[in-house]
mmCIF file of C-alpha atoms and ligand atoms in Angstrom:
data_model
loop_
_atom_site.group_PDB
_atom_site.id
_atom_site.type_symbol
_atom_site.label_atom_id
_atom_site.label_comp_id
_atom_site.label_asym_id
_atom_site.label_seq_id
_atom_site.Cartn_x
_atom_site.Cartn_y
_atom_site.Cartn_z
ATOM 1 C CA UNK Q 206 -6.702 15.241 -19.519
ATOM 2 C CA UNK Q 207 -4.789 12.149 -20.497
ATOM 3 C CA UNK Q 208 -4.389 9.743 -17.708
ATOM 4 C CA UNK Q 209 -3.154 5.841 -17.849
ATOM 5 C CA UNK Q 210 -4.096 3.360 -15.374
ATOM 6 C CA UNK Q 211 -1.102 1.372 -15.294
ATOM 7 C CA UNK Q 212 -2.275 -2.117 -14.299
ATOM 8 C CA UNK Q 213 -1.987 -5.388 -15.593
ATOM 9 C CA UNK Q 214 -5.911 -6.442 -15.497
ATOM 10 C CA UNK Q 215 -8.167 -4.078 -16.890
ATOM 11 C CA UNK Q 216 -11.086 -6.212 -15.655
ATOM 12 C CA UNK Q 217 -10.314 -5.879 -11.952
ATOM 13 C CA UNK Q 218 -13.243 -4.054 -10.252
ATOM 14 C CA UNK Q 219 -10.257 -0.693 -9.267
ATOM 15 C CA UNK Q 220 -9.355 -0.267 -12.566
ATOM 16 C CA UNK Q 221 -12.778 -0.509 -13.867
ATOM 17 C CA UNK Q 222 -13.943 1.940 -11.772
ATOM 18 C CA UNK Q 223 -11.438 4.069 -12.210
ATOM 19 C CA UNK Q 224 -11.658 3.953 -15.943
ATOM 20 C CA UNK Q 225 -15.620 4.648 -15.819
ATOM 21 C CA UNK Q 226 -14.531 7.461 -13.381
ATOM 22 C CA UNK Q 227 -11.896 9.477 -15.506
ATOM 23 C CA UNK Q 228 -14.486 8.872 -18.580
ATOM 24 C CA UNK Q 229 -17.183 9.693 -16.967
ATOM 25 C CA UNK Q 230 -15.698 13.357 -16.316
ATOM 26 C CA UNK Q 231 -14.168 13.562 -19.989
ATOM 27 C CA UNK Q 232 -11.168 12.534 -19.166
ATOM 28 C CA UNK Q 233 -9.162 9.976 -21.732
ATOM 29 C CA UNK Q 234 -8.163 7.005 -19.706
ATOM 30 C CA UNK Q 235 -6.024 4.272 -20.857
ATOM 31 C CA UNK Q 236 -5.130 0.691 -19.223
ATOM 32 C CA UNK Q 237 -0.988 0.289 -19.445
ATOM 33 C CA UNK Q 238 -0.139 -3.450 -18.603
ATOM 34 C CA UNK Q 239 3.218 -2.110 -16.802
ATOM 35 C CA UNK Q 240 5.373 -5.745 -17.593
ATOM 36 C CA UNK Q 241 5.038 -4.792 -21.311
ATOM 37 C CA UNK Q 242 6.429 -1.098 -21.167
ATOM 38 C CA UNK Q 243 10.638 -1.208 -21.499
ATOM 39 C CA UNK Q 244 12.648 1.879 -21.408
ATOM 40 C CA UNK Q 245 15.354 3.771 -23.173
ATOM 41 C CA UNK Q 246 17.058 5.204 -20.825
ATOM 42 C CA UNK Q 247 20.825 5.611 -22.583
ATOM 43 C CA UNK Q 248 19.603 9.069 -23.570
ATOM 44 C CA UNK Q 249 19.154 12.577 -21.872
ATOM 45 C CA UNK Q 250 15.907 11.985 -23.232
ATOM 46 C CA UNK Q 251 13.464 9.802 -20.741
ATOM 47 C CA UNK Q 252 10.722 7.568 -22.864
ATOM 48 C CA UNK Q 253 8.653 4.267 -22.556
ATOM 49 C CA UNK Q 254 7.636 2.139 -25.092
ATOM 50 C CA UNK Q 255 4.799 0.376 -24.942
ATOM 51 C CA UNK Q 256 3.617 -2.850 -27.794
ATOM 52 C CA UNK Q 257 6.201 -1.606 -30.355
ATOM 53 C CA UNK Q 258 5.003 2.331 -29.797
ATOM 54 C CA UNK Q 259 6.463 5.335 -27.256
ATOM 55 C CA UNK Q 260 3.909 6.306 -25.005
ATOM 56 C CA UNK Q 261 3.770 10.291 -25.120
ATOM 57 C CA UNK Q 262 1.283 13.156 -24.202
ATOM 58 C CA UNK Q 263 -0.319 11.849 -20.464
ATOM 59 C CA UNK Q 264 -1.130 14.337 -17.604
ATOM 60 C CA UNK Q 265 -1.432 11.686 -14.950
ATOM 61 C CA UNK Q 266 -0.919 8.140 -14.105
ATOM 62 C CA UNK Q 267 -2.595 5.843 -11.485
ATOM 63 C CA UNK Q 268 0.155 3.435 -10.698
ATOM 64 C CA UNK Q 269 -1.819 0.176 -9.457
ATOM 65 C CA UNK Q 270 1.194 -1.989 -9.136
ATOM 66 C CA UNK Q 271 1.183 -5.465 -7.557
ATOM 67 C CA UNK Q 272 3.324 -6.946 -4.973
ATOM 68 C CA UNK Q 273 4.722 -9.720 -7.437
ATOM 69 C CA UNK Q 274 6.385 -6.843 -9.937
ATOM 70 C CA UNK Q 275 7.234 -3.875 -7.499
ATOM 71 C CA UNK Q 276 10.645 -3.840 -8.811
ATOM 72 C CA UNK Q 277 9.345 -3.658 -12.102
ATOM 73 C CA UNK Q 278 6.790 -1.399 -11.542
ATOM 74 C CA UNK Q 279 8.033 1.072 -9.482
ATOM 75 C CA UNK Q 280 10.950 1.235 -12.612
ATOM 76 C CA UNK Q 281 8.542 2.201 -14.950
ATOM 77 C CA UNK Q 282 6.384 4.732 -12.687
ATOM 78 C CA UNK Q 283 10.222 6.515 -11.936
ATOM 79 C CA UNK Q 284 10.502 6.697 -16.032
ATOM 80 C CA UNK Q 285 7.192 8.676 -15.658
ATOM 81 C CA UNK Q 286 8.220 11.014 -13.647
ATOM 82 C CA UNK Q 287 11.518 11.719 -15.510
ATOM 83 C CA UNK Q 288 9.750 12.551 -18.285
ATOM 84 C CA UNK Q 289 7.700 15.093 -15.999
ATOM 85 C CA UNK Q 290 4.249 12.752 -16.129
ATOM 86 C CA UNK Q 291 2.511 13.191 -12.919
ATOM 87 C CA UNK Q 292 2.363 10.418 -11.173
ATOM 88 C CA UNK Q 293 -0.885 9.550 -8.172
ATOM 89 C CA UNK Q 294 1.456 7.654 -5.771
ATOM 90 C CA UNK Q 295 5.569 8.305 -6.337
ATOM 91 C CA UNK Q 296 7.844 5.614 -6.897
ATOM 92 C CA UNK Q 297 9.472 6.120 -3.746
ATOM 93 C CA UNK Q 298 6.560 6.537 -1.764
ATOM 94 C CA UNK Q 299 5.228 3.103 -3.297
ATOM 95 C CA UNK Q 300 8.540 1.178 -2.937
ATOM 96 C CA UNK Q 301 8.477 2.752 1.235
ATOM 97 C CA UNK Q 302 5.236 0.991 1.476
ATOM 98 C CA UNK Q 303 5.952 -2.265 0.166
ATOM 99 C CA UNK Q 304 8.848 -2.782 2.215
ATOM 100 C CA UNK Q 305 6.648 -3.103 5.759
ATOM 101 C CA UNK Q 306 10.620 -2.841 7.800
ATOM 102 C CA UNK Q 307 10.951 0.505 6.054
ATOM 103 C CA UNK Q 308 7.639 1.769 6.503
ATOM 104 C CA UNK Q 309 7.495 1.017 10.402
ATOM 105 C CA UNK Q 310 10.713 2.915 10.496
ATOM 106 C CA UNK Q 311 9.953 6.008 8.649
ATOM 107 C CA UNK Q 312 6.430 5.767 11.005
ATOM 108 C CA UNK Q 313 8.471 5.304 14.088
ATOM 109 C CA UNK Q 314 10.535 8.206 13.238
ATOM 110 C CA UNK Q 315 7.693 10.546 13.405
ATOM 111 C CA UNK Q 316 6.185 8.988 16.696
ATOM 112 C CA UNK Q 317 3.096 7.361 15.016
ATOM 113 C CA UNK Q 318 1.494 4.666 16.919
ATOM 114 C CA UNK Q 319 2.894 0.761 16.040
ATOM 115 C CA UNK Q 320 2.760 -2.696 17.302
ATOM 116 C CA UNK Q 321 6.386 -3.313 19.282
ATOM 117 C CA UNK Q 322 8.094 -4.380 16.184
ATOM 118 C CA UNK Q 323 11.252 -6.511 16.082
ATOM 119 C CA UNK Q 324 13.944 -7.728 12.908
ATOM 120 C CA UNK Q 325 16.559 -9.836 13.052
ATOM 121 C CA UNK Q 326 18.788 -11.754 10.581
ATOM 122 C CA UNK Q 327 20.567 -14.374 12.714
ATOM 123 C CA UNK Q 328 18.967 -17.255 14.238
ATOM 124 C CA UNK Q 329 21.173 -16.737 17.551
ATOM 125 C CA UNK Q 330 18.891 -13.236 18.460
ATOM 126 C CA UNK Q 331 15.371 -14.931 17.626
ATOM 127 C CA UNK Q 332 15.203 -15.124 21.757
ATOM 128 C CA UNK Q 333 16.136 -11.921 22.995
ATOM 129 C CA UNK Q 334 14.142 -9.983 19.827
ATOM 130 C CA UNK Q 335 10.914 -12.287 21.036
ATOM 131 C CA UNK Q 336 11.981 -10.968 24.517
ATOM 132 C CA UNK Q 337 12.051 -7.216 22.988
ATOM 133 C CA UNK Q 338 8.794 -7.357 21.794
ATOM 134 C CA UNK Q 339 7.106 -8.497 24.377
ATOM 135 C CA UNK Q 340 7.506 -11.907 24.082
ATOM 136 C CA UNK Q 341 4.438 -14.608 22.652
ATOM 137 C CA UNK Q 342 1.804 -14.695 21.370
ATOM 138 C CA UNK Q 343 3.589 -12.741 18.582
ATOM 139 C CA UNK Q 344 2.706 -12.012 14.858
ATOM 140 C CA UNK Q 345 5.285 -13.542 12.406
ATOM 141 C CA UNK Q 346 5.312 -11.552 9.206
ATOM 142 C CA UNK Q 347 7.131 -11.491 5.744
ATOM 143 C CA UNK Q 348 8.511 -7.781 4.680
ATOM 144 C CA UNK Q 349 6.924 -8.092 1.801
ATOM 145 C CA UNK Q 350 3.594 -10.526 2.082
ATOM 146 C CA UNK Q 351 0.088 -9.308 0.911
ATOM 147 C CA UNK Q 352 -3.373 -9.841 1.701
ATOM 148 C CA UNK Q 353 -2.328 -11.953 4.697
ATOM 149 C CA UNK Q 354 -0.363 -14.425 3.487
ATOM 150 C CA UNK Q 355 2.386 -14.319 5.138
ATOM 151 C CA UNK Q 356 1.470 -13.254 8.336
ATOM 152 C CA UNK Q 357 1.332 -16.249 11.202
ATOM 153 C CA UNK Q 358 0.148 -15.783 14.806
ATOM 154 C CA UNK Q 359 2.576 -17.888 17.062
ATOM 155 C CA UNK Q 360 0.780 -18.229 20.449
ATOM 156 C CA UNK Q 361 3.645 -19.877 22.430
ATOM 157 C CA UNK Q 362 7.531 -19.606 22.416
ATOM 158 C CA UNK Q 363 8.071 -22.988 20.868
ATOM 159 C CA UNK Q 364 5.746 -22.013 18.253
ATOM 160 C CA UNK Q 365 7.354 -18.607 17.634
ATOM 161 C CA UNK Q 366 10.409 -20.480 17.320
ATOM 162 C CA UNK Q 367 10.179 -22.615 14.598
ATOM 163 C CA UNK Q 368 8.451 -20.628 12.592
ATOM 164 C CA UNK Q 369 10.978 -18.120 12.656
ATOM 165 C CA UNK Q 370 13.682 -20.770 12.344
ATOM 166 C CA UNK Q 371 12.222 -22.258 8.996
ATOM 167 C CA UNK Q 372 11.662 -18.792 7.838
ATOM 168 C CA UNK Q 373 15.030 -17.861 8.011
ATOM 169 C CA UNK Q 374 16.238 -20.898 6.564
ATOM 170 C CA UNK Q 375 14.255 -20.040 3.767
ATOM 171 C CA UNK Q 376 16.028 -17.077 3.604
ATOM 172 C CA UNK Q 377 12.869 -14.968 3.892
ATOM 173 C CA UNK Q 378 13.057 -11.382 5.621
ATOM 174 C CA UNK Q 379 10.306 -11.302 8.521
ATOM 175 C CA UNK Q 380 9.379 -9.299 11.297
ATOM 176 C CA UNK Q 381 8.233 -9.902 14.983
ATOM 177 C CA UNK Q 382 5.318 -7.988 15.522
ATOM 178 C CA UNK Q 383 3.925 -7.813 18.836
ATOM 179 C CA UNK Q 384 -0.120 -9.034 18.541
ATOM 180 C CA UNK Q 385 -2.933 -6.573 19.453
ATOM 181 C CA UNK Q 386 -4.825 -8.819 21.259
ATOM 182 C CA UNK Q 387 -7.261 -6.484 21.968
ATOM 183 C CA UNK Q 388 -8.061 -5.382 18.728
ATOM 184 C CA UNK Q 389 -10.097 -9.271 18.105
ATOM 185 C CA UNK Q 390 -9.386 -9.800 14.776
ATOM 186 C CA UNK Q 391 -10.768 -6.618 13.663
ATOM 187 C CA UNK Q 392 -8.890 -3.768 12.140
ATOM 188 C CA UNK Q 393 -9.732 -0.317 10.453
ATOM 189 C CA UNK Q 394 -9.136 0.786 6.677
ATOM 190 C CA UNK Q 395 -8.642 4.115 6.130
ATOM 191 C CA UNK Q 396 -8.815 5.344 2.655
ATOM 192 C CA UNK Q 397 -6.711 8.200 2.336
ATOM 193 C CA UNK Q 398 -6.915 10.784 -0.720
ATOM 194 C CA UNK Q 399 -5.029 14.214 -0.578
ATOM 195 C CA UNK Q 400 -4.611 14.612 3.203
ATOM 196 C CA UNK Q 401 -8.472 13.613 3.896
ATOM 197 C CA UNK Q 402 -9.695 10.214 5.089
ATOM 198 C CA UNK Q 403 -12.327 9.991 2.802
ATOM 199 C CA UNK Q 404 -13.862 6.608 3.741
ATOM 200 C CA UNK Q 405 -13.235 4.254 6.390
ATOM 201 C CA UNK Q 406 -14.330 0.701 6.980
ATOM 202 C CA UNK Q 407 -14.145 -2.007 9.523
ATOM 203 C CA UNK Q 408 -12.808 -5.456 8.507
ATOM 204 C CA UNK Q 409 -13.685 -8.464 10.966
ATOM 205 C CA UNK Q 410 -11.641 -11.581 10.155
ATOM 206 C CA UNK Q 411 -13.433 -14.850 10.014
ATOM 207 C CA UNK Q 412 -14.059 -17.390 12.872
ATOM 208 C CA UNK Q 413 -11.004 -18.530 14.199
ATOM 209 C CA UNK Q 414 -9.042 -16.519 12.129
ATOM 210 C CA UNK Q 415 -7.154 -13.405 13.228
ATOM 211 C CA UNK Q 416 -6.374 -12.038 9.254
ATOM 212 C CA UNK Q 417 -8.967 -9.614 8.721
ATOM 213 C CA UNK Q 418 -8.161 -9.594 5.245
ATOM 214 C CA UNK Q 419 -11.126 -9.668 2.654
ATOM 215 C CA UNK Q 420 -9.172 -11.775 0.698
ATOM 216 C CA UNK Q 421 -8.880 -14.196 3.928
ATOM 217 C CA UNK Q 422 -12.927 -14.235 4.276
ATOM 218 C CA UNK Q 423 -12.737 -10.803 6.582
ATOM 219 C CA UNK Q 424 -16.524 -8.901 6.301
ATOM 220 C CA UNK Q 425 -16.378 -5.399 6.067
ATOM 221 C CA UNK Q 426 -18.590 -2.727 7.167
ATOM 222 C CA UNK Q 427 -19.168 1.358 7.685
ATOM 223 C CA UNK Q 428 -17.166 2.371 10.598
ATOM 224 C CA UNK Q 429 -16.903 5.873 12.434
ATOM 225 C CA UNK Q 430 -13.413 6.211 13.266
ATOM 226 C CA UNK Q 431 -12.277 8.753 16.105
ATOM 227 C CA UNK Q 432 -10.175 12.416 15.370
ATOM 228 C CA UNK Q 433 -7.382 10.355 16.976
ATOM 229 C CA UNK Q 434 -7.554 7.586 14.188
ATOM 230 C CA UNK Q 435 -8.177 10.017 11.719
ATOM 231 C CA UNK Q 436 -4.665 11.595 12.271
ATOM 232 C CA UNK Q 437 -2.964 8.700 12.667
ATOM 233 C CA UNK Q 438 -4.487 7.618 8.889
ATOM 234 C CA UNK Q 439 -3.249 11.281 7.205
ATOM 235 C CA UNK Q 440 0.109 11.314 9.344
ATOM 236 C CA UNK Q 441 0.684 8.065 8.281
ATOM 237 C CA UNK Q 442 0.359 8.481 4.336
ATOM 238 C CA UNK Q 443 2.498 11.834 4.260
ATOM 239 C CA UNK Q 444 5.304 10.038 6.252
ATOM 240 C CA UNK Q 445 5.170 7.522 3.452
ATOM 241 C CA UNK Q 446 4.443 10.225 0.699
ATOM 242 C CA UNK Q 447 1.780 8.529 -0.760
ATOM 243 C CA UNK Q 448 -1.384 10.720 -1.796
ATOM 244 C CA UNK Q 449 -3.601 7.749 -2.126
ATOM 245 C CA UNK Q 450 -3.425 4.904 0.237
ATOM 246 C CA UNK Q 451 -5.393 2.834 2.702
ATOM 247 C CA UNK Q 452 -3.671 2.403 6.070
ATOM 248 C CA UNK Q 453 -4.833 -0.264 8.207
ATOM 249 C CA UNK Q 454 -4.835 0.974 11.900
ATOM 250 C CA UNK Q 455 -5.406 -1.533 15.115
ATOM 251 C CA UNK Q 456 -7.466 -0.348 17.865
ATOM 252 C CA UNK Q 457 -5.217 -1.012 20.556
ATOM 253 C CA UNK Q 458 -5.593 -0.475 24.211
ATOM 254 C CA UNK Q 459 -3.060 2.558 24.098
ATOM 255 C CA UNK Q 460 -4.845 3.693 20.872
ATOM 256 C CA UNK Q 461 -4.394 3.584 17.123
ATOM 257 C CA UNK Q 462 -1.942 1.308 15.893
ATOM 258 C CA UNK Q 463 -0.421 1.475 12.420
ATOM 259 C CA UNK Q 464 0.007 -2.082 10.841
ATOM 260 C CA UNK Q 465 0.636 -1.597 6.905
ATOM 261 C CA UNK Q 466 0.163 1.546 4.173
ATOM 262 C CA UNK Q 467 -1.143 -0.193 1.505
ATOM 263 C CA UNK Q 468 -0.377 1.720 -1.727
ATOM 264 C CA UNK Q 469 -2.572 0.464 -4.322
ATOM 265 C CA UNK Q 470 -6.248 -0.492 -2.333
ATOM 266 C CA UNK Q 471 -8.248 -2.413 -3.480
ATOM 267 C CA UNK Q 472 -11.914 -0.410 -4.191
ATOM 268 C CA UNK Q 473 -14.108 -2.701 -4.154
ATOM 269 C CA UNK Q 474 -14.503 -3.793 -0.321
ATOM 270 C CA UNK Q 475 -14.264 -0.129 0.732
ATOM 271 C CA UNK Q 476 -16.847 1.268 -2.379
ATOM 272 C CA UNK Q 477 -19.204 -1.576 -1.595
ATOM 273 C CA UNK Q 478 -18.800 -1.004 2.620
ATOM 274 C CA UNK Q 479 -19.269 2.928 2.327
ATOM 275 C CA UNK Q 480 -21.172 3.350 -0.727
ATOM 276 C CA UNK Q 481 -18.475 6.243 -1.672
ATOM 277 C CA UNK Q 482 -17.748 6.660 -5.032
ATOM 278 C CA UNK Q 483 -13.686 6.483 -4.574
ATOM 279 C CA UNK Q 484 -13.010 6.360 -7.810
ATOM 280 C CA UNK Q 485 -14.320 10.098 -8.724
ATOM 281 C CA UNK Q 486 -12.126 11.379 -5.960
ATOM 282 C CA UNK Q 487 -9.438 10.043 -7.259
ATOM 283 C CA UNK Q 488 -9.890 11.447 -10.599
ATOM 284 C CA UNK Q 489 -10.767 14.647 -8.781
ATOM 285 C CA UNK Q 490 -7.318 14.508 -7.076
ATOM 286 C CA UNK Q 491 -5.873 14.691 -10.116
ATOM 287 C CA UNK Q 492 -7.512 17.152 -11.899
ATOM 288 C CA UNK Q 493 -6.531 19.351 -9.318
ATOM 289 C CA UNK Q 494 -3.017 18.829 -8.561
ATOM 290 C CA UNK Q 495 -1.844 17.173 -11.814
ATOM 291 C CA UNK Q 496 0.862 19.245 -13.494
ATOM 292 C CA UNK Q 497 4.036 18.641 -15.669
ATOM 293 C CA UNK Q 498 6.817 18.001 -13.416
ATOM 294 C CA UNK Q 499 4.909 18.424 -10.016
ATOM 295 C CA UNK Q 500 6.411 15.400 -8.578
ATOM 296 C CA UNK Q 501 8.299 15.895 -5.708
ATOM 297 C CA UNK Q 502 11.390 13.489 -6.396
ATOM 298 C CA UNK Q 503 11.315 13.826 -10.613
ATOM 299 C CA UNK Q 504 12.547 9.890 -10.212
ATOM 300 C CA UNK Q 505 15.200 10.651 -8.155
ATOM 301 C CA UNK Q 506 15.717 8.046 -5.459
HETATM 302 P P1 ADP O 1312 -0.912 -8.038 4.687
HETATM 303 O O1 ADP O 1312 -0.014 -7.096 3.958
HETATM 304 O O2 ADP O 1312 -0.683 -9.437 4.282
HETATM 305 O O3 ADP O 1312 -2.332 -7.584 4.649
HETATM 306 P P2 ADP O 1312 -0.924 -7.131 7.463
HETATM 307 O O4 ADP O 1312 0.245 -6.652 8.228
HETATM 308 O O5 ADP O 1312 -1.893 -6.093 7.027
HETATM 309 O O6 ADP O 1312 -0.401 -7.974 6.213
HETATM 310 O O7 ADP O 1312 -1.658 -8.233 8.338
HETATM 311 C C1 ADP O 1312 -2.820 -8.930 7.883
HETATM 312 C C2 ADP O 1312 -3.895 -8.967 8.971
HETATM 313 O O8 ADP O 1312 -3.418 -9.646 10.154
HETATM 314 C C3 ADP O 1312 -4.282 -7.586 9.464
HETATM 315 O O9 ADP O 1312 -5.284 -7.023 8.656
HETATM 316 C C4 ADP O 1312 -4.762 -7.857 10.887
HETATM 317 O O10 ADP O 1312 -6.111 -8.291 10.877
HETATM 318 C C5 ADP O 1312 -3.869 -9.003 11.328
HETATM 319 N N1 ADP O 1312 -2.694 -8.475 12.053
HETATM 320 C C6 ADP O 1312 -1.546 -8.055 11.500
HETATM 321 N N2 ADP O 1312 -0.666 -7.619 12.411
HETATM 322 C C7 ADP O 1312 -1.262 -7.760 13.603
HETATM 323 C C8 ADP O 1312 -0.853 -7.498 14.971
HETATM 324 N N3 ADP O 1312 0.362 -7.006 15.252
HETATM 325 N N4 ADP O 1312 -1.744 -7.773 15.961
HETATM 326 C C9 ADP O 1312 -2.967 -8.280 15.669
HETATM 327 N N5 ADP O 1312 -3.406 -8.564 14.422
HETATM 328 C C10 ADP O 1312 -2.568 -8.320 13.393
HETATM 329 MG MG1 MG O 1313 -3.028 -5.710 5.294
#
């Protein structure tokens, strides 16, 4: 097959890996920077260009888009799928992730387990949404923050407060997230491919820190998560629609709790934690669903 990794950093340990992986079972891999692919789309007749030539003639593509050029990115994966390409993760799927207000609500429609979660737009309801969600400590978030920046714990009202205040001044879309105390700054990455939970790892955030982001110092380890937690992690990707994903669950006293679908993971932390060879599965995926025009939404929405 002929699959494209579109990502902007072909050194980054994911799209290494998955590089070596698709070669490795005779596949012909390419790395597509997607900020340097631009569209005709006047025509009946879907293409990309790419460096001053059209792209043509791939099976598959691994979106691996970054929060910074989601717009962008999820643009270019919807030209894919016009022109029948099939595509790992779907635009829409991606862009449902990335927005976290959107996500909670499409989990919350199907019941799935989530902190209390609160929005707002004018400073006058910051007291009564606090009150809604169970009021402080509570975790302060930006829709569209990654790797835990973004996300502030304010332990008092007066705290909660201001930070929402300057936020909103800022003009900045947050959310009020009710804090799983409980959970002690640990969470639980489930890696998703298909509809199996094919590796799962626990991330412990650093002293005095309740991020348990790698990226914020978090350790991660080998964890063995519970049936319950297992179809909380599948439920959650095919309410988003993504095929591969890593959805980070709290372990709250009422049980799971969804916190984000991440739609491009990282593979290092969870390859290293699980010794799993992600990658391969991946490819595998594709081999066997991959076909022309087996995209659900053909770029529609
Ligand atoms: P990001 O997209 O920046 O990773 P997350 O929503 O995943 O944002 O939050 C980052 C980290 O903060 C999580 O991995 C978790 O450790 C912690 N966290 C987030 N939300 C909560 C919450 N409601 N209660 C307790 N801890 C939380
Ligand atoms: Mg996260």
């Amino acid at each position: 097959m002929r699959i494209a990794v579109l990502s902007r950093n072909p050194k980054l340990y994911s799209t290494r890996r998955l590089v070596e992986a698709a070669r490795k079972r005779g596949h012909e891999v390419r790395v597509i920077n997607v900020l340097r692919c631009y569209m005709d789309i006047t025509s009946n007749n879907p293409t990309i260009h790419y460096k001053g030539t059209e792209l043509s003639g791939f099976d598959a593509i691994i979106p691996r888009i970054g929060a910074s050029v989601t717009f962008y990115g999820t643009a270019i994966v919807r030209q894919f799928e016009m022109m029948k390409v099939f595509s790992v993760n779907e635009s829409v799927a991606i862009a449902r992730a990335r927005d976290k207000l959107r996500c909670m609500q499409l989990l919350s429609r199907r019941g799935i387990g989530m902190p209390a979660t609160g929005f707002a737009h004018s400073p006058d309801d910051i007291d009564d949404l606090l009150h809604e969600v169970g009021g402080p400590p509570v975790v302060i978030k930006l829709l569209e923050g990654t790797q835990g920046l973004g996300v502030v714990l304010a332990e008092t009202k007066q705290a909660a407060e201001s930070v929402i205040q300057a936020f909103m001044d800022l003009d900045a879309n947050i959310l009020v997230q009710e804090f799983i105390k409980e959970a002690k700054g640990a969470d639980i990455r489930c890696l998703v491919v298909g509809d199996r939970v094919v590796a799962a790892m626990e991330r412990r955030a650093a002293q005095g820190e309740v991020r348990s982001n790698l990226h914020r110092g978090g350790s991660a380890q080998l964890v063995k998560i519970t049936p319950a937690e297992r179809r909380t992690a599948i439920r959650a990707a095919q309410t988003i629609g993504l095929n591969v994903c890593g959805v980070d669950i709290l372990r709250a006293h009422r049980g799971p709790v969804v916190i984000e679908v991440n739609s491009s993971p990282g593979l290092r932390g969870i390859e290293q934690a699980t010794g799993k060879d992600i990658a391969k599965m991946i490819i595998e995926f594709i081999e066997n669903n991959a076909r022309p025009g087996r995209t659900r939404t053909r770029g529609r929405g």
